[in-house]
Coordinates of C-alpha atoms in Angstrom, one line a residue:
M1 CA 117.8 -39.0 33.9
P2 CA 115.8 -36.5 31.8
I3 CA 115.9 -36.7 28.1
K4 CA 117.8 -33.8 26.5
R5 CA 115.9 -32.2 23.6
V6 CA 117.9 -32.3 20.4
V7 CA 117.7 -29.0 18.5
A8 CA 119.2 -27.7 15.3
P9 CA 119.7 -23.9 15.2
Q10 CA 119.3 -23.8 11.4
I11 CA 117.9 -26.0 8.7
D12 CA 117.8 -24.8 5.1
F13 CA 114.8 -26.2 3.2
S14 CA 115.4 -24.2 0.0
G15 CA 117.2 -27.1 -1.7
L16 CA 114.1 -29.3 -1.2
R17 CA 111.9 -26.6 -2.7
R18 CA 114.1 -26.4 -5.8
E19 CA 114.4 -30.2 -6.1
L20 CA 110.6 -30.5 -6.1
G21 CA 110.1 -27.5 -8.5
L22 CA 107.9 -25.6 -6.0
P23 CA 107.0 -22.2 -7.2
D24 CA 108.4 -19.2 -5.3
E25 CA 105.8 -16.6 -6.3
F26 CA 102.6 -16.2 -8.3
P27 CA 102.8 -14.7 -11.8
E28 CA 101.8 -11.0 -12.0
A29 CA 98.6 -11.8 -14.0
V30 CA 97.5 -14.2 -11.3
L31 CA 98.1 -11.7 -8.6
A32 CA 96.3 -9.0 -10.5
E33 CA 93.2 -11.2 -11.0
A34 CA 93.3 -12.3 -7.4
A35 CA 93.4 -8.7 -6.2
E36 CA 90.5 -7.7 -8.5
A37 CA 88.5 -10.7 -7.3
A38 CA 89.2 -9.8 -3.6
R39 CA 87.7 -6.3 -4.2
D40 CA 84.4 -7.8 -5.3
T41 CA 82.1 -7.3 -2.4
S42 CA 79.0 -8.9 -4.0
M43 CA 77.6 -11.8 -1.9
P44 CA 75.1 -14.6 -2.4
R45 CA 71.4 -13.6 -1.9
A46 CA 70.8 -16.2 0.8
D47 CA 71.7 -14.8 4.2
R48 CA 72.8 -17.2 6.8
G49 CA 74.5 -14.5 8.9
G50 CA 72.2 -15.4 11.9
I51 CA 73.9 -18.8 12.3
E52 CA 76.7 -18.5 14.8
F53 CA 79.5 -20.2 12.9
V54 CA 82.9 -20.7 14.4
T55 CA 86.1 -22.1 12.8
I56 CA 88.4 -24.6 14.6
D57 CA 91.9 -24.9 13.1
P58 CA 95.5 -24.9 14.2
A59 CA 96.2 -21.6 16.0
S60 CA 98.5 -20.1 13.3
S61 CA 96.2 -20.9 10.3
R62 CA 94.6 -18.1 8.3
D63 CA 93.4 -20.2 5.3
L64 CA 90.2 -21.2 6.9
D65 CA 88.1 -23.5 4.7
Q66 CA 85.4 -24.6 7.1
A67 CA 83.2 -23.1 9.8
M68 CA 80.5 -25.0 11.7
H69 CA 77.5 -24.7 13.9
L70 CA 76.0 -27.7 15.7
S71 CA 72.6 -27.8 17.3
R72 CA 69.9 -30.2 18.6
R73 CA 66.8 -30.6 16.5
S74 CA 63.5 -30.0 18.2
G75 CA 62.2 -33.4 17.2
G76 CA 65.4 -35.2 18.3
G77 CA 68.7 -35.7 16.7
Y78 CA 71.1 -33.0 15.5
R79 CA 71.6 -30.4 12.8
V80 CA 75.0 -29.7 11.3
H81 CA 75.6 -26.5 9.5
Y82 CA 79.0 -26.6 7.7
A83 CA 80.1 -23.6 5.8
I84 CA 82.8 -24.1 3.2
A85 CA 84.8 -21.2 1.6
D86 CA 83.2 -20.4 -1.8
V87 CA 86.4 -20.4 -3.8
A88 CA 84.6 -20.9 -7.2
S89 CA 82.9 -17.5 -6.8
Y90 CA 86.3 -15.8 -6.9
V91 CA 88.1 -17.9 -9.5
R92 CA 87.0 -17.1 -13.0
P93 CA 86.9 -20.2 -15.3
G94 CA 89.5 -19.9 -18.1
G95 CA 91.5 -17.1 -16.4
P96 CA 95.1 -17.1 -15.2
L97 CA 94.1 -17.7 -11.6
E98 CA 92.4 -20.9 -12.5
A99 CA 95.3 -22.0 -14.7
E100 CA 97.8 -21.4 -11.9
S101 CA 95.7 -23.4 -9.5
W102 CA 96.0 -26.4 -11.9
V103 CA 99.7 -26.0 -11.9
R104 CA 99.9 -26.0 -8.1
G105 CA 97.1 -28.5 -7.4
Q106 CA 97.1 -28.1 -3.6
T107 CA 98.8 -26.1 -0.9
V108 CA 102.2 -27.7 0.0
Y109 CA 103.3 -27.3 3.6
L110 CA 106.9 -27.1 4.6
P111 CA 108.4 -26.2 8.0
D112 CA 109.6 -22.8 6.8
G113 CA 106.3 -21.8 5.2
R114 CA 103.6 -23.0 2.9
V115 CA 103.4 -22.9 -0.9
P116 CA 99.7 -21.9 -1.3
L117 CA 97.2 -23.0 -3.9
H118 CA 95.8 -19.5 -4.2
P119 CA 97.3 -16.1 -3.6
P120 CA 97.1 -15.0 0.1
V121 CA 94.9 -12.0 -0.7
L122 CA 92.2 -14.7 -1.3
S123 CA 93.2 -17.7 0.7
E124 CA 94.2 -15.8 3.8
D125 CA 91.8 -12.9 3.5
A126 CA 88.9 -12.3 1.2
V127 CA 87.8 -16.0 0.8
S128 CA 89.0 -17.3 4.1
L129 CA 86.2 -17.7 6.7
L130 CA 87.9 -15.3 9.2
P131 CA 85.6 -13.8 11.9
G132 CA 84.1 -10.4 11.9
G133 CA 82.9 -10.0 8.3
D134 CA 80.5 -11.4 5.8
R135 CA 82.0 -14.2 3.6
A136 CA 80.7 -16.1 0.6
A137 CA 80.3 -19.8 1.4
V138 CA 78.7 -23.0 0.3
V139 CA 76.6 -24.0 3.3
W140 CA 75.8 -27.7 3.9
T141 CA 72.9 -28.4 6.2
I142 CA 72.8 -32.0 7.3
D143 CA 70.2 -33.4 9.7
L144 CA 70.9 -36.5 11.7
D145 CA 68.7 -38.6 13.9
G146 CA 69.7 -39.6 17.4
D147 CA 71.8 -42.5 16.1
G148 CA 73.7 -40.3 13.6
E149 CA 71.9 -41.5 10.5
T150 CA 71.6 -38.7 7.9
V151 CA 68.0 -37.9 7.3
A152 CA 68.2 -34.7 5.2
V153 CA 70.9 -32.8 3.2
G154 CA 70.8 -29.3 1.8
V155 CA 73.5 -27.4 -0.1
E156 CA 73.4 -23.7 -1.0
R157 CA 75.4 -20.6 -1.7
A158 CA 75.0 -18.1 1.1
R159 CA 76.7 -15.3 3.0
V160 CA 77.9 -16.2 6.5
R161 CA 79.7 -14.6 9.4
S162 CA 82.1 -16.5 11.6
R163 CA 81.9 -15.4 15.2
A164 CA 85.2 -16.7 16.4
K165 CA 88.5 -18.2 15.2
L166 CA 89.1 -21.1 17.6
D167 CA 92.0 -23.5 17.8
Y168 CA 92.1 -27.2 18.6
A169 CA 94.0 -27.0 21.9
G170 CA 91.8 -24.2 23.2
V171 CA 88.6 -26.0 22.4
Q172 CA 89.9 -29.2 23.9
R173 CA 90.8 -27.3 27.2
Q174 CA 87.2 -25.9 27.3
I175 CA 85.6 -29.3 26.8
D176 CA 87.9 -31.0 29.3
A177 CA 87.2 -28.3 31.9
G178 CA 83.4 -28.3 31.3
T179 CA 83.4 -24.7 30.3
A180 CA 82.6 -25.0 26.6
P181 CA 79.4 -23.5 25.3
E182 CA 76.7 -26.0 24.2
M183 CA 77.6 -25.8 20.6
L184 CA 81.1 -27.0 21.3
T185 CA 80.0 -29.7 23.7
L186 CA 77.9 -31.2 20.9
L187 CA 81.1 -31.7 18.8
P188 CA 82.4 -34.7 20.9
E189 CA 78.8 -35.9 21.3
I190 CA 78.1 -36.0 17.5
G191 CA 81.7 -36.9 16.6
G192 CA 81.6 -39.9 19.0
I193 CA 78.3 -41.1 17.5
L194 CA 79.7 -40.8 13.9
A195 CA 82.9 -42.5 14.9
R196 CA 80.9 -45.5 16.3
R197 CA 78.9 -45.7 13.1
A198 CA 82.1 -45.6 11.1
A199 CA 83.5 -48.5 13.0
D200 CA 80.3 -50.5 12.6
R201 CA 80.4 -50.1 8.8
G202 CA 84.1 -51.2 8.7
A203 CA 85.9 -47.9 8.4
V204 CA 89.6 -47.9 9.3
N205 CA 91.0 -44.9 11.1
L206 CA 94.6 -45.0 12.1
P207 CA 95.2 -42.8 15.2
L208 CA 98.9 -42.4 14.4
P209 CA 100.9 -39.5 15.9
S210 CA 102.2 -37.1 13.2
Q211 CA 105.9 -36.6 12.9
E212 CA 106.5 -32.9 12.5
V213 CA 109.4 -30.5 12.2
E214 CA 108.8 -27.6 14.6
R215 CA 110.6 -24.3 15.0
G216 CA 111.0 -22.8 18.5
S217 CA 112.9 -20.0 20.0
D218 CA 116.0 -22.1 20.2
G219 CA 115.9 -23.7 16.7
W220 CA 114.3 -26.6 14.9
R221 CA 113.3 -29.9 16.5
L222 CA 111.4 -33.1 15.6
V223 CA 108.3 -33.9 17.6
L224 CA 105.6 -36.5 17.6
R225 CA 102.1 -34.9 18.0
A226 CA 99.2 -37.2 18.8
P227 CA 95.8 -35.8 17.5
L228 CA 93.6 -34.3 20.2
P229 CA 90.2 -35.9 20.6
V230 CA 88.5 -32.7 19.3
E231 CA 90.5 -33.0 16.0
E232 CA 89.1 -36.5 15.5
H233 CA 85.6 -35.3 16.2
N234 CA 86.1 -32.4 13.8
A235 CA 87.3 -34.8 11.2
Q236 CA 84.0 -36.7 11.5
I237 CA 82.0 -33.6 10.5
S238 CA 84.2 -33.3 7.4
L239 CA 83.7 -37.0 6.6
L240 CA 80.0 -36.7 7.1
T241 CA 79.9 -33.9 4.5
G242 CA 82.1 -35.8 2.1
M243 CA 79.8 -38.8 2.3
A244 CA 76.8 -36.6 1.7
A245 CA 78.5 -35.1 -1.4
A246 CA 79.3 -38.6 -2.7
R247 CA 75.7 -39.7 -2.4
I248 CA 74.5 -36.6 -4.3
M249 CA 76.9 -37.2 -7.1
L250 CA 76.3 -40.9 -7.4
G251 CA 72.6 -40.3 -7.5
A252 CA 73.1 -37.9 -10.4
G253 CA 75.6 -40.2 -12.2
I254 CA 78.3 -37.5 -12.5
G255 CA 81.1 -36.4 -10.2
L256 CA 84.4 -37.0 -8.6
L257 CA 85.0 -39.4 -5.7
R258 CA 87.9 -40.1 -3.5
T259 CA 88.2 -43.9 -3.6
M260 CA 90.2 -46.6 -1.9
P261 CA 89.9 -50.4 -2.2
S262 CA 88.4 -52.1 0.8
P263 CA 91.0 -54.0 2.9
K264 CA 91.6 -57.4 1.3
P265 CA 90.6 -60.4 3.6
E266 CA 94.1 -61.8 3.4
A267 CA 95.6 -58.5 4.6
V268 CA 93.1 -58.4 7.5
E269 CA 94.0 -62.0 8.4
K270 CA 97.7 -61.1 8.4
L271 CA 97.0 -58.2 10.7
R272 CA 95.0 -60.5 13.0
A273 CA 97.9 -62.9 13.1
A274 CA 100.2 -60.1 14.2
A275 CA 97.8 -59.0 17.0
G276 CA 98.5 -61.9 19.4
P277 CA 102.3 -61.7 19.5
L278 CA 102.0 -57.9 20.1
G279 CA 99.5 -58.3 22.9
I280 CA 96.6 -56.7 21.0
V281 CA 93.2 -58.0 22.0
W282 CA 91.0 -58.9 18.9
P283 CA 87.7 -60.2 20.2
D284 CA 85.8 -62.7 18.1
G285 CA 83.6 -61.0 15.5
A286 CA 85.2 -57.6 16.1
R287 CA 85.7 -55.5 13.0
V288 CA 89.2 -54.4 12.1
G289 CA 88.4 -50.7 12.6
T290 CA 87.0 -51.4 16.1
V291 CA 90.2 -53.2 17.1
I292 CA 92.4 -50.4 15.7
A293 CA 90.4 -47.7 17.6
A294 CA 91.2 -49.4 20.9
V295 CA 95.0 -49.5 20.4
D296 CA 97.3 -47.1 22.2
P297 CA 99.7 -45.5 19.7
A298 CA 102.0 -44.4 22.5
D299 CA 102.7 -48.0 23.4
P300 CA 105.6 -49.5 21.3
R301 CA 103.6 -52.6 20.6
G302 CA 100.5 -50.5 19.8
A303 CA 102.5 -48.4 17.5
A304 CA 104.0 -51.5 15.8
F305 CA 100.4 -52.9 15.3
L306 CA 99.2 -49.6 13.8
G307 CA 102.2 -49.6 11.5
Q308 CA 101.2 -53.0 10.3
A309 CA 97.6 -51.8 9.9
A310 CA 98.7 -49.1 7.5
E311 CA 99.1 -51.8 4.9
L312 CA 95.3 -52.0 4.8
L313 CA 95.0 -48.5 3.4
R314 CA 96.6 -48.5 0.0
G315 CA 95.5 -47.4 -3.4
A316 CA 93.8 -44.1 -2.7
A317 CA 92.7 -42.3 -5.9
Y318 CA 90.4 -39.7 -7.4
T319 CA 87.8 -41.3 -9.6
A320 CA 85.7 -39.3 -12.1
F321 CA 82.5 -40.7 -13.6
G322 CA 79.7 -39.7 -15.8
V323 CA 82.0 -37.9 -18.2
A324 CA 84.1 -38.7 -21.3
A325 CA 87.5 -40.2 -20.6
P326 CA 90.4 -37.9 -21.3
V327 CA 91.7 -38.1 -24.9
A328 CA 95.2 -39.4 -25.1
P329 CA 97.9 -36.7 -25.8
G330 CA 98.1 -35.9 -29.5
R331 CA 94.5 -37.2 -30.2
G332 CA 92.4 -34.1 -30.0
G333 CA 92.9 -32.4 -26.6
D334 CA 91.9 -33.4 -23.1
S335 CA 88.3 -32.4 -22.4
G336 CA 85.3 -34.2 -21.0
S337 CA 81.6 -34.3 -21.6
A338 CA 78.8 -35.2 -19.1
V339 CA 76.4 -38.0 -19.9
A340 CA 73.8 -37.9 -17.1
G341 CA 70.5 -36.0 -17.3
G342 CA 71.0 -34.4 -20.7
R343 CA 73.9 -32.3 -19.4
A344 CA 76.1 -30.2 -21.7
G345 CA 78.0 -31.9 -24.4
S346 CA 76.2 -35.2 -24.5
G347 CA 75.4 -36.8 -27.8
P348 CA 72.7 -39.2 -28.9
A349 CA 71.8 -41.9 -26.3
G350 CA 73.8 -40.2 -23.7
R351 CA 77.2 -40.7 -25.4
P352 CA 79.6 -37.7 -25.8
E353 CA 80.2 -36.1 -29.1
G354 CA 82.8 -38.0 -31.1
G355 CA 82.0 -41.4 -29.5
A356 CA 84.5 -41.1 -26.7
E357 CA 84.5 -43.7 -24.0
I358 CA 82.4 -42.8 -21.0
L359 CA 83.8 -43.0 -17.5
G360 CA 81.1 -45.0 -15.7
V361 CA 80.6 -45.3 -11.9
P362 CA 83.4 -47.6 -10.7
A363 CA 82.5 -51.1 -9.5
D364 CA 83.8 -50.3 -6.1
A365 CA 82.9 -46.6 -5.5
G366 CA 83.7 -46.8 -1.9
H367 CA 86.6 -45.6 0.3
G368 CA 88.1 -48.4 2.4
G369 CA 89.2 -46.0 5.1
V370 CA 85.8 -44.3 5.4
G371 CA 83.7 -47.5 4.8
A372 CA 81.5 -45.7 2.3
P373 CA 81.5 -43.6 -0.9
Y374 CA 83.3 -40.4 -0.1
A375 CA 84.3 -37.1 -1.9
H376 CA 86.5 -34.2 -1.1
V377 CA 84.5 -31.0 -0.9
T378 CA 85.5 -29.4 2.4
A379 CA 89.0 -27.8 1.7
P380 CA 88.8 -25.8 -1.6
L381 CA 91.3 -23.2 -0.4
R382 CA 93.9 -25.9 -0.1
R383 CA 92.9 -28.6 -2.6
L384 CA 91.9 -28.1 -6.3
A385 CA 89.5 -31.0 -6.6
D386 CA 87.1 -29.7 -3.9
R387 CA 86.1 -26.7 -5.9
Y388 CA 84.8 -28.8 -8.9
A389 CA 83.1 -31.5 -6.8
T390 CA 81.3 -28.8 -4.9
E391 CA 80.0 -27.3 -8.1
V392 CA 78.5 -30.6 -9.1
C393 CA 76.7 -30.9 -5.8
L394 CA 75.3 -27.4 -6.1
A395 CA 74.1 -27.9 -9.6
V396 CA 72.5 -31.3 -8.9
T397 CA 70.8 -30.0 -5.7
E398 CA 69.5 -26.9 -7.6
G399 CA 68.2 -29.1 -10.5
R400 CA 70.4 -27.4 -13.2
A401 CA 73.0 -28.6 -15.6
V402 CA 76.5 -29.0 -14.3
P403 CA 78.5 -26.1 -15.7
G404 CA 80.6 -26.9 -18.8
W405 CA 83.8 -25.7 -17.1
V406 CA 83.2 -28.3 -14.4
V407 CA 82.3 -31.0 -16.9
D408 CA 85.5 -30.3 -18.8
A409 CA 87.6 -30.5 -15.6
L410 CA 86.3 -33.6 -14.0
P411 CA 88.1 -36.3 -16.1
R412 CA 91.4 -34.3 -15.9
L413 CA 91.4 -34.0 -12.1
P414 CA 92.4 -37.5 -11.2
R415 CA 95.8 -37.2 -13.0
A416 CA 96.3 -33.6 -11.8
M417 CA 95.6 -34.5 -8.1
S418 CA 97.7 -37.7 -8.3
T419 CA 100.7 -35.6 -9.5
T420 CA 100.3 -33.0 -6.8
D421 CA 99.7 -35.6 -4.1
R422 CA 103.1 -37.1 -4.9
V423 CA 104.7 -33.7 -4.7
A424 CA 103.1 -32.9 -1.4
G425 CA 104.0 -36.3 0.0
A426 CA 107.6 -35.8 -1.2
A427 CA 107.8 -32.4 0.4
D428 CA 106.5 -33.7 3.7
R429 CA 108.8 -36.8 3.8
G430 CA 111.8 -34.8 2.4
A431 CA 111.5 -32.1 5.2
I432 CA 111.4 -34.8 7.9
D433 CA 114.3 -36.7 6.4
L434 CA 116.4 -33.6 6.2
A435 CA 115.6 -32.6 9.8
E436 CA 116.4 -36.1 11.0
A437 CA 119.8 -36.0 9.2
V438 CA 120.7 -32.5 10.5
L439 CA 119.7 -33.3 14.1
L440 CA 121.7 -36.5 14.1
Q441 CA 124.8 -35.5 12.2
G442 CA 127.9 -35.6 14.4
R443 CA 126.3 -38.4 16.5
V444 CA 127.3 -41.3 14.3
G445 CA 128.4 -44.3 16.4
E446 CA 126.1 -43.4 19.4
V447 CA 123.7 -46.0 20.7
F448 CA 120.0 -45.1 21.2
E449 CA 117.0 -47.0 22.6
A450 CA 114.4 -47.5 19.9
A451 CA 111.0 -49.2 19.4
V452 CA 110.6 -51.6 16.5
L453 CA 107.7 -50.6 14.3
D454 CA 108.2 -53.0 11.4
R455 CA 110.5 -55.8 10.5
D456 CA 111.8 -57.3 7.2
E457 CA 112.9 -60.9 7.0
A458 CA 116.3 -61.5 5.3
N459 CA 116.1 -62.8 1.7
G460 CA 118.5 -63.2 -1.2
K461 CA 118.3 -59.5 -2.0
R462 CA 118.4 -57.8 1.4
P463 CA 119.5 -58.5 5.0
A464 CA 117.2 -58.6 7.9
G465 CA 116.0 -55.2 9.2
G466 CA 113.0 -53.0 9.7
T467 CA 111.8 -49.6 10.9
I468 CA 112.6 -48.2 14.3
A469 CA 111.5 -45.2 16.3
L470 CA 113.6 -43.1 18.7
D471 CA 112.0 -41.2 21.5
E472 CA 114.3 -38.1 21.3
P473 CA 114.8 -36.9 18.7
A474 CA 111.5 -38.2 17.3
V475 CA 113.1 -40.1 14.4
R476 CA 111.7 -42.9 12.3
A477 CA 114.4 -44.7 10.3
K478 CA 115.5 -48.0 8.7
C479 CA 117.7 -50.3 10.8
L480 CA 119.6 -53.4 10.0
G481 CA 119.6 -56.5 12.2
D482 CA 117.2 -59.0 13.7
L483 CA 114.5 -56.8 15.1
P484 CA 111.7 -58.1 17.4
L485 CA 108.5 -56.4 16.4
G486 CA 107.0 -54.2 19.1
E487 CA 110.0 -54.5 21.4
R488 CA 112.5 -51.9 22.5
V489 CA 116.1 -52.5 21.5
P490 CA 119.4 -50.6 21.5
V491 CA 120.4 -49.4 18.0
R492 CA 123.6 -47.7 16.8
L493 CA 123.6 -44.7 14.4
T494 CA 125.7 -45.6 11.3
A495 CA 124.9 -42.7 9.0
A496 CA 123.4 -39.2 9.1
D497 CA 123.9 -37.3 5.9
P498 CA 122.0 -34.0 5.3
V499 CA 123.0 -33.9 1.7
S500 CA 121.3 -37.2 0.8
R501 CA 118.8 -36.8 3.6
T502 CA 119.8 -40.2 4.8
V503 CA 119.7 -41.7 8.3
R504 CA 120.6 -45.4 9.0
F505 CA 120.9 -47.5 12.1
E506 CA 121.9 -51.1 13.0
R507 CA 121.0 -53.1 16.0
A508 CA 123.7 -52.7 18.7

């Protein structure tokens, strides 16, 4: 019997927007500055218009941060050209546009539309790497040997010209059909090499399908969308660039990293113990990332295993270093000073003026998911921190002092990004919770078949239960009862309330 798609004709997300305090519009002064910046036709002197860049994004996207060109090196190995939208050239330090970007922090995505970090006249037009015209960009040139080892890195401001706006599904079809041009055929080749290197160094990549609220011609529905292989390969190019940026900043002793503690041995052992009962093969000596990469997320037991593996990736943060720690509120402001290489604001013996504490390089500067030090630099149209980390890399590469406006921002960015990460996460989860409740209201009492993704043992404070997943609609929810991990069981819907955005089940 075919599964009937569950569709809601209307879902109102405006209450969620108000609850999270998401702004509706940009202030007039911000729009005026953005419009003026968009009219500025000056471009960097370096001309990289001869490089045939293309963008690969979701089909509907117009805020295009990255464009790439891949090629083989004559002596063997590969050359990656990665152009990143040059947001800093359009946002004046100290102006209303910069101030508003600190209020927003990042673009927040909701099913009925995005809340952008920058006005669309910039993010979806003048600064976006759309095809057919010259654009200002920060171009990363990364040379790899045949094994994917980075052998050279260059960073420069340059004008570029994208040749085509491609989408993931279209590129995947070309690659699968064998009709892709050579540049695109190199993407899975290089991406595969980089992914194997990542697994060898202990990186943990969870290939979990994304739960999305999608609008069609007949209304709203919940879907699970597994990432296409080309998306994973594309992500490897971004990770490669972020690791190169981290090395530059660590070498200079100043910058902003995206950090995450390495998985704790006891957590890995707990996951290993869960592998056997779920039928997951864990060969002797295999790294956790290698085991995870071989798991099928479409299989209920595989999905349950990946749900357990998510516990390994906790504690992500932004970590500034080489600058003065932020001054506590009420104690003289909130600025920072660089300490490396005689940069602006440093006092005697490399200490900042006033004797403030210096944020040193963290003891664990790595990112447990990446398996190496890593920085965000590839999405400045959508994420505030990338603009400032990129400026550090440019200054260090060019042998000049890091600009004072960047130095001042670095120690304040971890708190700002933490705040906006929470808002973006709440928006994403809130939209899905609302859609789940709307789609299931009126079906309380019905029995569904579900896969058990996680289980909680009963204790003095809570009954036994866990997390289950329905096939249609694609709901993830809490469920009471004795739940066998990785198995399929019948569950009964006991609550579906759009007002509280709550859905609950119990084992039938």
